[in-house]
mmCIF file of N, CA and C in Angstrom:
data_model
loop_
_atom_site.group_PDB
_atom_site.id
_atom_site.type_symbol
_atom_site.label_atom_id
_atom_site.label_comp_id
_atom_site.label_asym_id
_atom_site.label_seq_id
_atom_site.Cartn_x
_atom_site.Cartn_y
_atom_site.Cartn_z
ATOM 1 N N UNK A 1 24.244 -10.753 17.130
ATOM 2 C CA UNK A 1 23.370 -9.561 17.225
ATOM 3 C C UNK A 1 22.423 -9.520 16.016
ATOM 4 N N UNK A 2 22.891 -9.780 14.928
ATOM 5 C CA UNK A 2 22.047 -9.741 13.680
ATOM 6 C C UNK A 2 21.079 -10.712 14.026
ATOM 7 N N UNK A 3 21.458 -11.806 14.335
ATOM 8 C CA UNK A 3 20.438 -13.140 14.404
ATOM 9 C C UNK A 3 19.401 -12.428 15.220
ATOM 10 N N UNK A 4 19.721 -12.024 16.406
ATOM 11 C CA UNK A 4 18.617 -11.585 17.022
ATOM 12 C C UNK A 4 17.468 -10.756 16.833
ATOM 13 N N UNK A 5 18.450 -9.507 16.548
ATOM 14 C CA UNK A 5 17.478 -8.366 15.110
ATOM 15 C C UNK A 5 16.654 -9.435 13.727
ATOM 16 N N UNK A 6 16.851 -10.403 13.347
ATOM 17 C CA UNK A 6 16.592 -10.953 12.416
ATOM 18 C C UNK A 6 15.224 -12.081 12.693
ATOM 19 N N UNK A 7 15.453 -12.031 14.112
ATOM 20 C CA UNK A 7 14.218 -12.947 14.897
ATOM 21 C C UNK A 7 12.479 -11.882 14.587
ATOM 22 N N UNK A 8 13.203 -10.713 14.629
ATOM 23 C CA UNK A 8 11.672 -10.029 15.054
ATOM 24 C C UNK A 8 11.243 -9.433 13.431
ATOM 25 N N UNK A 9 9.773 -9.890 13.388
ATOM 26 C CA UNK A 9 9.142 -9.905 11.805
ATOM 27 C C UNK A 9 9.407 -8.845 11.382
ATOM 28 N N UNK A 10 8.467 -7.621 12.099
ATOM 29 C CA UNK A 10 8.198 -6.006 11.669
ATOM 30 C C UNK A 10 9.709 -5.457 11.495
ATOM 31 N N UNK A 11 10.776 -6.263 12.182
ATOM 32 C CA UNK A 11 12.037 -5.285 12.050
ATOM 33 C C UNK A 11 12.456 -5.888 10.478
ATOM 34 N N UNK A 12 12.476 -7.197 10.026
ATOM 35 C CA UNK A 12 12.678 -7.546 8.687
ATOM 36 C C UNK A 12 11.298 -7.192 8.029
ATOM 37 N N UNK A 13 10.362 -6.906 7.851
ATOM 38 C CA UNK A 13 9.306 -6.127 7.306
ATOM 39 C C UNK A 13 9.765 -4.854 6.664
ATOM 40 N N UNK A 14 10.176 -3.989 7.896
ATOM 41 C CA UNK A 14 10.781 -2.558 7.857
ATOM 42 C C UNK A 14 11.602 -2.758 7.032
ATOM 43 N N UNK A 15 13.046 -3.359 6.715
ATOM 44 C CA UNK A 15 14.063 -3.553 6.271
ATOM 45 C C UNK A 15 13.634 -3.682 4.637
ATOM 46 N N UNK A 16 12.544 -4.340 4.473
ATOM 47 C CA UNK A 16 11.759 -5.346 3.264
ATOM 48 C C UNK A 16 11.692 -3.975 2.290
ATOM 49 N N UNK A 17 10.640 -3.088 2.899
ATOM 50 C CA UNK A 17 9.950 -2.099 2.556
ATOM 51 C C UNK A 17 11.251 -1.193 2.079
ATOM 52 N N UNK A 18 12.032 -0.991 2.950
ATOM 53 C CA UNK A 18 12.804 0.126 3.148
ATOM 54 C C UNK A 18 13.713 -0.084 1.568
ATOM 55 N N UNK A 19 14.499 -1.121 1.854
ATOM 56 C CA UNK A 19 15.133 -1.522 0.272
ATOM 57 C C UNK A 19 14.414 -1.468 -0.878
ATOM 58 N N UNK A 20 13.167 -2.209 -0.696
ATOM 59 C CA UNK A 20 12.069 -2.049 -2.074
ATOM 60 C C UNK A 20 11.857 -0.583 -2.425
ATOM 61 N N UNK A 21 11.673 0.403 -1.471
ATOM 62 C CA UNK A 21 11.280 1.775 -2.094
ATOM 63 C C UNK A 21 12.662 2.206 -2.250
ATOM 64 N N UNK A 22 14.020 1.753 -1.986
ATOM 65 C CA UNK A 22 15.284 2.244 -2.478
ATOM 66 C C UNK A 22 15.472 1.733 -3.980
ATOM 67 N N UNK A 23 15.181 0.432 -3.892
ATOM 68 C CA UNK A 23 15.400 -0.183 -5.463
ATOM 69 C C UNK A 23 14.309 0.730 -6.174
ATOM 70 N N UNK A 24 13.477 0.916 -5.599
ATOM 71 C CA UNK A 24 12.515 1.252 -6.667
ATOM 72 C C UNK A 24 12.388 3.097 -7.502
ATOM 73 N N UNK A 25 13.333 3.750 -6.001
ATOM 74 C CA UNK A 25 13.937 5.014 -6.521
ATOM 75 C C UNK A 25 15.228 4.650 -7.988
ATOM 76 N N UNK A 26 15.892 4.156 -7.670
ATOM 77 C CA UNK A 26 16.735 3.397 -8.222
ATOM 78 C C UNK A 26 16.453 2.880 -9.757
ATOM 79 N N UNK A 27 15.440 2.227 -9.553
ATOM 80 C CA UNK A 27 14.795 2.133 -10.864
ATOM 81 C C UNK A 27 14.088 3.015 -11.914
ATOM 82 N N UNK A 28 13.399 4.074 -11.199
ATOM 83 C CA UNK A 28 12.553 5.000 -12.071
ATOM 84 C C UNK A 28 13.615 6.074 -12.051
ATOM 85 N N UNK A 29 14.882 6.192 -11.563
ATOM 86 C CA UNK A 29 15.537 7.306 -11.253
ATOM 87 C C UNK A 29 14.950 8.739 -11.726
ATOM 88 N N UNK A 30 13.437 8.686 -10.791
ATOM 89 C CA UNK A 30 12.962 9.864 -11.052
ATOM 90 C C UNK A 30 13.238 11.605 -10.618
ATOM 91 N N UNK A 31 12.770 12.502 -10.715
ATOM 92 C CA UNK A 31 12.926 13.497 -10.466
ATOM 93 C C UNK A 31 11.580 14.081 -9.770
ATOM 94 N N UNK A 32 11.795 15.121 -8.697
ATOM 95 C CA UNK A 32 10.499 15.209 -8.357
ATOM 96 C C UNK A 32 8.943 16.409 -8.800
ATOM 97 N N UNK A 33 9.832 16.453 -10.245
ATOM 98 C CA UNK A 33 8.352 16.832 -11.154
ATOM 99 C C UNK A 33 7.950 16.198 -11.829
ATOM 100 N N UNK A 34 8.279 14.863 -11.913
ATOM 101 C CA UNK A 34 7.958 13.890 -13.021
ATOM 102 C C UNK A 34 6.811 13.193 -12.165
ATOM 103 N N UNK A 35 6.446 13.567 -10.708
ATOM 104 C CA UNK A 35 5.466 12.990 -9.349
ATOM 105 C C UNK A 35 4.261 12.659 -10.821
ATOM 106 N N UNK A 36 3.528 13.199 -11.472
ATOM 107 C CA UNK A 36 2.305 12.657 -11.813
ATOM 108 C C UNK A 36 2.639 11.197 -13.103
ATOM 109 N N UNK A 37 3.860 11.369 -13.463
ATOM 110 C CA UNK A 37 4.243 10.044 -14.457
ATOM 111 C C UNK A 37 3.868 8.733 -13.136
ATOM 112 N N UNK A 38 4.322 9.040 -11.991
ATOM 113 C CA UNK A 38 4.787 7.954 -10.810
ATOM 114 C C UNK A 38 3.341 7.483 -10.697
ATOM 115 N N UNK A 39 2.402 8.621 -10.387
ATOM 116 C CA UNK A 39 0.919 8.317 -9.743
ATOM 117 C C UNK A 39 0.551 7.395 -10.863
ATOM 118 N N UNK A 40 0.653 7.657 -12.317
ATOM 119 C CA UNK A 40 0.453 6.580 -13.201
ATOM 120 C C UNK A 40 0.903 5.410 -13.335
ATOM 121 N N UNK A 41 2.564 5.099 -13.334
ATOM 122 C CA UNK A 41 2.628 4.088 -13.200
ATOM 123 C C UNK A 41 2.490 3.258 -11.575
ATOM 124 N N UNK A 42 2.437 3.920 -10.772
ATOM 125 C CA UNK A 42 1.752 3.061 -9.422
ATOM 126 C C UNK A 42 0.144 2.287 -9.568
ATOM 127 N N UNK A 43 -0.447 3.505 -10.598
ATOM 128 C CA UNK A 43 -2.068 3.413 -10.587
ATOM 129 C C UNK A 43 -1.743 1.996 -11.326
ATOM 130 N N UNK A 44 -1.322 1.937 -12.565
ATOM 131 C CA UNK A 44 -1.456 0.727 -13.115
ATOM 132 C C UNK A 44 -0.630 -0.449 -12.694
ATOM 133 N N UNK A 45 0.413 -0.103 -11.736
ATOM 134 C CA UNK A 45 0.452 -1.511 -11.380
ATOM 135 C C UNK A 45 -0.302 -1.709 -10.713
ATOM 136 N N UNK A 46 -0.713 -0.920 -9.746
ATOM 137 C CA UNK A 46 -2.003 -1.330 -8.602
ATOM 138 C C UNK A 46 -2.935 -2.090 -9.358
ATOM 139 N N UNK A 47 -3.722 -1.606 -10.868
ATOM 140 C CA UNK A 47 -4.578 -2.037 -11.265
ATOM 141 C C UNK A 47 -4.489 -3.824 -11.243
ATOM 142 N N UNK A 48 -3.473 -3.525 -11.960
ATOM 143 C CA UNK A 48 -2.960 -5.413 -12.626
ATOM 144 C C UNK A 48 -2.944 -5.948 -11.670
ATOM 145 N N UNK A 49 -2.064 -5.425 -10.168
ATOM 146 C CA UNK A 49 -2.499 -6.658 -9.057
ATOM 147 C C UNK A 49 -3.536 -6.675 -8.583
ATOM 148 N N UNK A 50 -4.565 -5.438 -8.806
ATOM 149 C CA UNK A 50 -6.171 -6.048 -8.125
ATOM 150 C C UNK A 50 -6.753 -7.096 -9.103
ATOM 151 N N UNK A 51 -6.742 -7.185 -9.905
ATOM 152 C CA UNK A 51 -7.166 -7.919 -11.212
ATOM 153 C C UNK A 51 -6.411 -9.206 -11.142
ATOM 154 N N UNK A 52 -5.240 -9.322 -10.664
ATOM 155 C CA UNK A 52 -4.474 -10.357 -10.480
ATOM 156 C C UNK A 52 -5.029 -11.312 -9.188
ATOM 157 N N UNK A 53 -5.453 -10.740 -8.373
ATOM 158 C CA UNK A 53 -6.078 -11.271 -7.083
ATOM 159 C C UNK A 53 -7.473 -11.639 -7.542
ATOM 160 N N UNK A 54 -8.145 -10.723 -7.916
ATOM 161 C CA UNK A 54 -9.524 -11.285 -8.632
ATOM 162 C C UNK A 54 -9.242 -12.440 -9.479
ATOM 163 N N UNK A 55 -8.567 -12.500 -10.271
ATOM 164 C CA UNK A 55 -8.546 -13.914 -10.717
ATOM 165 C C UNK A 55 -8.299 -14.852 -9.891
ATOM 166 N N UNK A 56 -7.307 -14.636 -8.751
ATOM 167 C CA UNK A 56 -7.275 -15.949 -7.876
ATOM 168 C C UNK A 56 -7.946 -16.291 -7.177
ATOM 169 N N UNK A 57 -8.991 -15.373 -6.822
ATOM 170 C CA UNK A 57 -10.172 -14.966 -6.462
ATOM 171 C C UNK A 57 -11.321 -16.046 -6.907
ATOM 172 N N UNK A 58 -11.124 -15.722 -7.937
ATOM 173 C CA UNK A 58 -12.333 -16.867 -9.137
ATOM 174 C C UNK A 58 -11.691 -17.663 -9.065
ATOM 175 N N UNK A 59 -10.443 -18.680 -9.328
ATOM 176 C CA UNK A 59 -10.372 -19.550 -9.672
ATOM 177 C C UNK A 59 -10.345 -20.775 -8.322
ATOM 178 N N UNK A 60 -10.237 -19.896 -6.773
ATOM 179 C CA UNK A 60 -10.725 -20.588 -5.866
ATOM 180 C C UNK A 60 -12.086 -20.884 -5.639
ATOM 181 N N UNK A 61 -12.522 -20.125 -5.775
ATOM 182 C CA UNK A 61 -14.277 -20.044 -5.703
ATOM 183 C C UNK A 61 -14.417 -21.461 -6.827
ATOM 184 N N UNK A 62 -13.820 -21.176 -7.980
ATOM 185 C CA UNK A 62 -14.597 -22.566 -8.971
ATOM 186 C C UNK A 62 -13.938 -23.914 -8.304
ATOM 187 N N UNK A 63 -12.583 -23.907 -8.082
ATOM 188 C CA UNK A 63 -11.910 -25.104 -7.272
ATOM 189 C C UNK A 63 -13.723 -25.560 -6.119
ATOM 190 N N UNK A 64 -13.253 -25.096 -5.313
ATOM 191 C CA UNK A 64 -14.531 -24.893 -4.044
ATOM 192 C C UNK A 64 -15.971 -25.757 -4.501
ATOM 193 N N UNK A 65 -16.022 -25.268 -5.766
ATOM 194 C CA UNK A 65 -18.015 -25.276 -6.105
ATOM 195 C C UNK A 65 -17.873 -26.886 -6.647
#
């Protein structure tokens, strides 16, 4: 039965997500007035991985040229 459940992407997707935002409660073991510390540290990781992609960004483009 698992194997089968385990065949279909979005259901291990779901599963993916679901644990990551558990670990990730888990990790900040926040409280829910501390919500604007969170928006910050989300903002900046967001930042670093757009910036992180932009670089891979550039460094295909120069591969390419």
């Amino acid at each position: 039965l698992g194997y089968v459940l385990f065949q279909d992407e979005q259901f291990i997707a779901f599963w993916f997500q679901f644990f990551l935002f558990l670990s990730a409660l888990c990790f900040f073991k926040w409280d829910i007035m501390d919500a604007p510390k969170i928006n910050e540290i989300v903002g900046e990781k967001r930042q670093h991985y757009l910036e992180w992609i932009e670089m891979i960004d550039q460094l295909t483009k120069s591969k390419i040229k």
